[in-house]
Amino acid sequence: MDDERLVRSGLRLILDSAGDIEVVTDCGGGEAVAEVRAHRPHVLLLDIRMPDVDGLTVLRQVAALTPAPAVAMLTTFDASQYVDAALRSGAAGLLMKNTAPEQLTHAVRVLAGGGKILAPEAVEPVIGGYLTAGRESDTEGRLAVLTGREREVLALVGEGLSNQEVARRLRLSYGTVKDHVSSLLAKLGGVNRVQAAVIADRTGLLDETADRPEPPR
């Protein structure tokens, strides 16, 4: 969803050419929620700044739907101040508007599969948001209350794995992994998966699983 027709046309052209991705609708911000209700897309690409209805407002309304699509916010370098708000409002990903076509289609597939996407350019604003809010030491304290299994799950979330992939890696049921994820997100202060992934990276949890072999398929 974007208020610039040229941008929407470009995104539709890229995604339609992928073959395995169907674009069910495109529109401006004012019609976004109604269009999502009508078409029930699995993935929603949403401009973070639109003149009639801003993207964060649309995001909050869409996130309240059942089922809600996975929402990736489209942003520019000068919109980094919105990154933290977008993640806290339920965004599953953040993409730059100059994302390469092949990266865009890859991102949509990841989101459709339950994964998360964070553009490299958005990592610094996310980390900066934690530091400026004085959460650095607080984050370390929250990690101390995680169980050993929750730390394992958090590390794999940090690698970008979906719940199903985490379940396979740890040889657990999907429901068990889902419960672990819900618990650890709450213990980390109500963060979402993208923010949890950043925490896993910054605290060195990814190094704990770097050398762990994957189980046979």
mmCIF file of C-alpha atoms in Angstrom:
data_model
loop_
_atom_site.group_PDB
_atom_site.id
_atom_site.type_symbol
_atom_site.label_atom_id
_atom_site.label_comp_id
_atom_site.label_asym_id
_atom_site.label_seq_id
_atom_site.Cartn_x
_atom_site.Cartn_y
_atom_site.Cartn_z
ATOM 1 C CA MET A 1 0.000 0.000 0.000
ATOM 2 C CA ASP A 2 1.508 3.306 -1.111
ATOM 3 C CA ASP A 3 0.004 6.630 -2.127
ATOM 4 C CA GLU A 4 2.321 6.929 -5.128
ATOM 5 C CA ARG A 5 0.870 5.087 -8.135
ATOM 6 C CA LEU A 6 4.292 4.784 -9.739
ATOM 7 C CA VAL A 7 5.696 3.028 -6.663
ATOM 8 C CA ARG A 8 2.729 0.656 -6.499
ATOM 9 C CA SER A 9 3.036 -0.144 -10.187
ATOM 10 C CA GLY A 10 6.725 -0.898 -9.796
ATOM 11 C CA LEU A 11 6.153 -3.188 -6.823
ATOM 12 C CA ARG A 12 3.339 -5.018 -8.614
ATOM 13 C CA LEU A 13 5.516 -5.532 -11.705
ATOM 14 C CA ILE A 14 8.363 -6.981 -9.636
ATOM 15 C CA LEU A 15 6.169 -9.287 -7.573
ATOM 16 C CA ASP A 16 3.958 -10.461 -10.439
ATOM 17 C CA SER A 17 7.063 -11.474 -12.381
ATOM 18 C CA ALA A 18 8.138 -13.829 -9.572
ATOM 19 C CA GLY A 19 5.676 -16.513 -10.661
ATOM 20 C CA ASP A 20 4.935 -17.875 -7.193
ATOM 21 C CA ILE A 21 3.632 -14.566 -5.783
ATOM 22 C CA GLU A 22 0.156 -13.197 -6.477
ATOM 23 C CA VAL A 23 -0.580 -9.506 -5.963
ATOM 24 C CA VAL A 24 -4.241 -9.415 -4.960
ATOM 25 C CA THR A 25 -4.606 -5.634 -4.666
ATOM 26 C CA ASP A 26 -2.812 -2.307 -4.353
ATOM 27 C CA CYS A 27 -4.116 1.022 -3.115
ATOM 28 C CA GLY A 28 -3.403 4.171 -1.132
ATOM 29 C CA GLY A 29 -3.409 4.414 2.633
ATOM 30 C CA GLY A 30 -7.014 5.553 2.915
ATOM 31 C CA GLU A 31 -8.345 2.320 1.416
ATOM 32 C CA ALA A 32 -5.749 -0.020 2.921
ATOM 33 C CA VAL A 33 -7.678 -1.500 5.842
ATOM 34 C CA ALA A 34 -10.819 -2.074 3.771
ATOM 35 C CA GLU A 35 -8.764 -3.724 1.022
ATOM 36 C CA VAL A 36 -7.042 -6.016 3.499
ATOM 37 C CA ARG A 37 -10.413 -7.039 4.933
ATOM 38 C CA ALA A 38 -11.746 -7.705 1.429
ATOM 39 C CA HIS A 39 -8.776 -9.643 0.020
ATOM 40 C CA ARG A 40 -7.154 -11.156 3.126
ATOM 41 C CA PRO A 41 -3.553 -11.119 1.829
ATOM 42 C CA HIS A 42 -0.897 -13.182 3.582
ATOM 43 C CA VAL A 43 1.649 -10.374 3.237
ATOM 44 C CA LEU A 44 1.151 -6.616 3.209
ATOM 45 C CA LEU A 45 3.784 -4.146 2.002
ATOM 46 C CA LEU A 46 2.958 -0.833 3.624
ATOM 47 C CA ASP A 47 4.557 2.570 3.157
ATOM 48 C CA ILE A 48 5.491 3.970 6.540
ATOM 49 C CA ARG A 49 4.628 7.537 5.509
ATOM 50 C CA MET A 50 1.518 8.414 3.500
ATOM 51 C CA PRO A 51 -0.252 11.784 3.327
ATOM 52 C CA ASP A 52 -3.874 10.744 3.860
ATOM 53 C CA VAL A 53 -3.501 7.991 6.477
ATOM 54 C CA ASP A 54 -0.025 7.315 7.827
ATOM 55 C CA GLY A 55 1.367 3.810 7.662
ATOM 56 C CA LEU A 56 1.646 3.352 11.425
ATOM 57 C CA THR A 57 -2.083 3.997 11.839
ATOM 58 C CA VAL A 58 -2.884 1.467 9.118
ATOM 59 C CA LEU A 59 -0.442 -1.015 10.687
ATOM 60 C CA ARG A 60 -2.146 -0.867 14.094
ATOM 61 C CA GLN A 61 -5.584 -1.372 12.538
ATOM 62 C CA VAL A 62 -4.442 -4.243 10.334
ATOM 63 C CA ALA A 63 -2.565 -5.925 13.199
ATOM 64 C CA ALA A 64 -5.862 -6.130 15.094
ATOM 65 C CA LEU A 65 -7.529 -8.177 12.337
ATOM 66 C CA THR A 66 -7.968 -11.946 12.599
ATOM 67 C CA PRO A 67 -6.145 -13.333 10.799
ATOM 68 C CA ALA A 68 -3.694 -10.471 10.367
ATOM 69 C CA PRO A 69 -1.269 -10.406 7.429
ATOM 70 C CA ALA A 70 2.476 -10.237 7.915
ATOM 71 C CA VAL A 71 3.258 -6.560 7.418
ATOM 72 C CA ALA A 72 6.533 -5.223 6.068
ATOM 73 C CA MET A 73 6.961 -1.470 6.293
ATOM 74 C CA LEU A 74 8.571 0.285 3.347
ATOM 75 C CA THR A 75 10.766 3.151 4.456
ATOM 76 C CA THR A 76 13.543 5.524 3.424
ATOM 77 C CA PHE A 77 16.737 6.561 5.149
ATOM 78 C CA ASP A 78 15.150 9.728 6.536
ATOM 79 C CA ALA A 79 12.337 7.805 8.220
ATOM 80 C CA SER A 80 14.482 5.915 10.731
ATOM 81 C CA GLN A 81 12.690 7.629 13.617
ATOM 82 C CA TYR A 82 9.627 5.506 12.805
ATOM 83 C CA VAL A 83 11.420 2.151 12.955
ATOM 84 C CA ASP A 84 10.940 1.427 16.652
ATOM 85 C CA ALA A 85 7.294 2.494 16.569
ATOM 86 C CA ALA A 86 6.645 0.208 13.590
ATOM 87 C CA LEU A 87 8.188 -2.810 15.291
ATOM 88 C CA ARG A 88 6.289 -2.190 18.507
ATOM 89 C CA SER A 89 3.057 -1.848 16.538
ATOM 90 C CA GLY A 90 3.385 -5.308 15.038
ATOM 91 C CA ALA A 91 5.453 -4.982 11.861
ATOM 92 C CA ALA A 92 7.070 -8.264 10.825
ATOM 93 C CA GLY A 93 9.651 -6.562 8.661
ATOM 94 C CA LEU A 94 11.265 -3.355 7.504
ATOM 95 C CA LEU A 95 12.398 -2.869 3.913
ATOM 96 C CA MET A 96 14.038 0.081 2.211
ATOM 97 C CA LYS A 97 12.257 1.489 -0.832
ATOM 98 C CA ASN A 98 15.410 0.959 -2.888
ATOM 99 C CA THR A 99 15.496 -2.768 -2.107
ATOM 100 C CA ALA A 100 16.658 -4.791 -5.119
ATOM 101 C CA PRO A 101 13.898 -6.743 -6.930
ATOM 102 C CA GLU A 102 15.302 -10.157 -6.025
ATOM 103 C CA GLN A 103 15.585 -9.124 -2.375
ATOM 104 C CA LEU A 104 11.997 -7.878 -2.412
ATOM 105 C CA THR A 105 10.611 -11.166 -3.713
ATOM 106 C CA HIS A 106 12.767 -13.076 -1.225
ATOM 107 C CA ALA A 107 11.418 -10.910 1.593
ATOM 108 C CA VAL A 108 7.804 -11.592 0.596
ATOM 109 C CA ARG A 109 8.456 -15.338 0.582
ATOM 110 C CA VAL A 110 10.077 -15.166 4.020
ATOM 111 C CA LEU A 111 7.179 -13.165 5.425
ATOM 112 C CA ALA A 112 4.621 -15.520 3.875
ATOM 113 C CA GLY A 113 6.397 -18.420 5.580
ATOM 114 C CA GLY A 114 6.167 -16.785 8.993
ATOM 115 C CA GLY A 115 9.667 -15.320 9.045
ATOM 116 C CA LYS A 116 10.871 -11.804 9.731
ATOM 117 C CA ILE A 117 12.822 -9.355 7.593
ATOM 118 C CA LEU A 118 14.964 -6.447 8.742
ATOM 119 C CA ALA A 119 16.850 -4.412 6.157
ATOM 120 C CA PRO A 120 20.529 -3.932 7.072
ATOM 121 C CA GLU A 121 19.982 -0.175 7.006
ATOM 122 C CA ALA A 122 17.314 -0.511 9.697
ATOM 123 C CA VAL A 123 19.480 -2.432 12.160
ATOM 124 C CA GLU A 124 21.243 0.656 13.494
ATOM 125 C CA PRO A 125 18.018 2.574 14.235
ATOM 126 C CA VAL A 126 16.646 -0.471 16.057
ATOM 127 C CA ILE A 127 19.764 -0.866 18.185
ATOM 128 C CA GLY A 128 19.971 2.884 18.671
ATOM 129 C CA GLY A 129 16.417 2.904 19.933
ATOM 130 C CA TYR A 130 17.329 0.495 22.683
ATOM 131 C CA LEU A 131 20.402 2.454 23.679
ATOM 132 C CA THR A 132 18.754 5.861 23.729
ATOM 133 C CA ALA A 133 15.905 4.482 25.788
ATOM 134 C CA GLY A 134 18.395 3.214 28.355
ATOM 135 C CA ARG A 135 17.549 -0.422 27.764
ATOM 136 C CA GLU A 136 21.034 -1.861 27.246
ATOM 137 C CA SER A 137 21.662 -3.032 30.823
ATOM 138 C CA ASP A 138 17.980 -3.775 31.281
ATOM 139 C CA THR A 139 18.090 -6.142 28.309
ATOM 140 C CA GLU A 140 20.947 -8.104 29.876
ATOM 141 C CA GLY A 141 18.878 -8.410 33.025
ATOM 142 C CA ARG A 142 15.893 -9.761 31.126
ATOM 143 C CA LEU A 143 18.045 -12.433 29.469
ATOM 144 C CA ALA A 144 18.977 -13.703 32.922
ATOM 145 C CA VAL A 145 15.368 -14.754 33.558
ATOM 146 C CA LEU A 146 15.149 -16.876 30.392
ATOM 147 C CA THR A 147 15.366 -20.626 30.772
ATOM 148 C CA GLY A 148 18.068 -22.527 28.932
ATOM 149 C CA ARG A 149 15.559 -23.709 26.349
ATOM 150 C CA GLU A 150 14.223 -20.182 25.860
ATOM 151 C CA ARG A 151 17.765 -18.967 25.214
ATOM 152 C CA GLU A 152 18.153 -21.682 22.557
ATOM 153 C CA VAL A 153 14.887 -20.672 20.937
ATOM 154 C CA LEU A 154 15.820 -16.974 21.076
ATOM 155 C CA ALA A 155 19.148 -17.691 19.385
ATOM 156 C CA LEU A 156 17.384 -19.459 16.521
ATOM 157 C CA VAL A 157 14.832 -16.652 16.248
ATOM 158 C CA GLY A 158 17.878 -14.407 15.923
ATOM 159 C CA GLU A 159 18.986 -16.475 12.937
ATOM 160 C CA GLY A 160 15.668 -15.646 11.287
ATOM 161 C CA LEU A 161 14.112 -19.087 11.666
ATOM 162 C CA SER A 162 10.335 -19.498 11.755
ATOM 163 C CA ASN A 163 8.648 -21.431 14.580
ATOM 164 C CA GLN A 164 8.437 -24.510 12.357
ATOM 165 C CA GLU A 165 12.149 -24.311 11.548
ATOM 166 C CA VAL A 166 13.013 -23.858 15.224
ATOM 167 C CA ALA A 167 10.889 -26.894 16.056
ATOM 168 C CA ARG A 168 12.751 -29.002 13.512
ATOM 169 C CA ARG A 169 16.165 -27.764 14.648
ATOM 170 C CA LEU A 170 15.465 -28.487 18.324
ATOM 171 C CA ARG A 171 13.310 -31.571 17.690
ATOM 172 C CA LEU A 172 10.342 -30.039 19.490
ATOM 173 C CA SER A 173 6.682 -29.777 18.569
ATOM 174 C CA TYR A 174 5.451 -26.627 16.856
ATOM 175 C CA GLY A 175 3.139 -25.875 19.794
ATOM 176 C CA THR A 176 5.991 -26.150 22.295
ATOM 177 C CA VAL A 177 8.130 -23.749 20.305
ATOM 178 C CA LYS A 178 5.245 -21.324 19.959
ATOM 179 C CA ASP A 179 4.809 -21.356 23.749
ATOM 180 C CA HIS A 180 8.541 -20.771 24.281
ATOM 181 C CA VAL A 181 8.525 -17.834 21.861
ATOM 182 C CA SER A 182 5.514 -16.229 23.540
ATOM 183 C CA SER A 183 7.140 -16.651 26.945
ATOM 184 C CA LEU A 184 10.528 -15.235 25.989
ATOM 185 C CA LEU A 185 9.023 -12.259 24.164
ATOM 186 C CA ALA A 186 7.055 -11.422 27.304
ATOM 187 C CA LYS A 187 10.112 -11.808 29.526
ATOM 188 C CA LEU A 188 12.088 -9.493 27.248
ATOM 189 C CA GLY A 189 9.556 -6.767 27.913
ATOM 190 C CA GLY A 190 6.864 -7.389 25.329
ATOM 191 C CA VAL A 191 9.152 -7.028 22.318
ATOM 192 C CA ASN A 192 8.323 -8.557 18.934
ATOM 193 C CA ARG A 193 10.360 -11.122 16.985
ATOM 194 C CA VAL A 194 12.434 -8.600 15.060
ATOM 195 C CA GLN A 195 13.473 -6.809 18.223
ATOM 196 C CA ALA A 196 14.157 -10.147 19.908
ATOM 197 C CA ALA A 197 16.392 -11.109 16.981
ATOM 198 C CA VAL A 198 18.396 -7.900 17.441
ATOM 199 C CA ILE A 199 18.760 -8.661 21.156
ATOM 200 C CA ALA A 200 19.975 -12.188 20.355
ATOM 201 C CA ASP A 201 22.607 -10.770 18.024
ATOM 202 C CA ARG A 202 23.783 -8.014 20.371
ATOM 203 C CA THR A 203 24.071 -10.297 23.389
ATOM 204 C CA GLY A 204 26.074 -12.985 21.610
ATOM 205 C CA LEU A 205 23.407 -15.691 21.672
ATOM 206 C CA LEU A 206 23.937 -16.375 17.974
ATOM 207 C CA ASP A 207 27.493 -17.464 18.731
ATOM 208 C CA GLU A 208 26.142 -20.161 21.035
ATOM 209 C CA THR A 209 24.462 -21.946 18.118
ATOM 210 C CA ALA A 210 26.898 -21.083 15.325
ATOM 211 C CA ASP A 211 28.694 -24.420 15.481
ATOM 212 C CA ARG A 212 25.663 -26.567 16.275
ATOM 213 C CA PRO A 213 24.959 -28.968 13.354
ATOM 214 C CA GLU A 214 21.477 -29.116 11.935
ATOM 215 C CA PRO A 215 19.634 -32.404 12.476
ATOM 216 C CA PRO A 216 19.201 -34.666 9.430
ATOM 217 C CA ARG A 217 16.127 -33.994 7.326
#
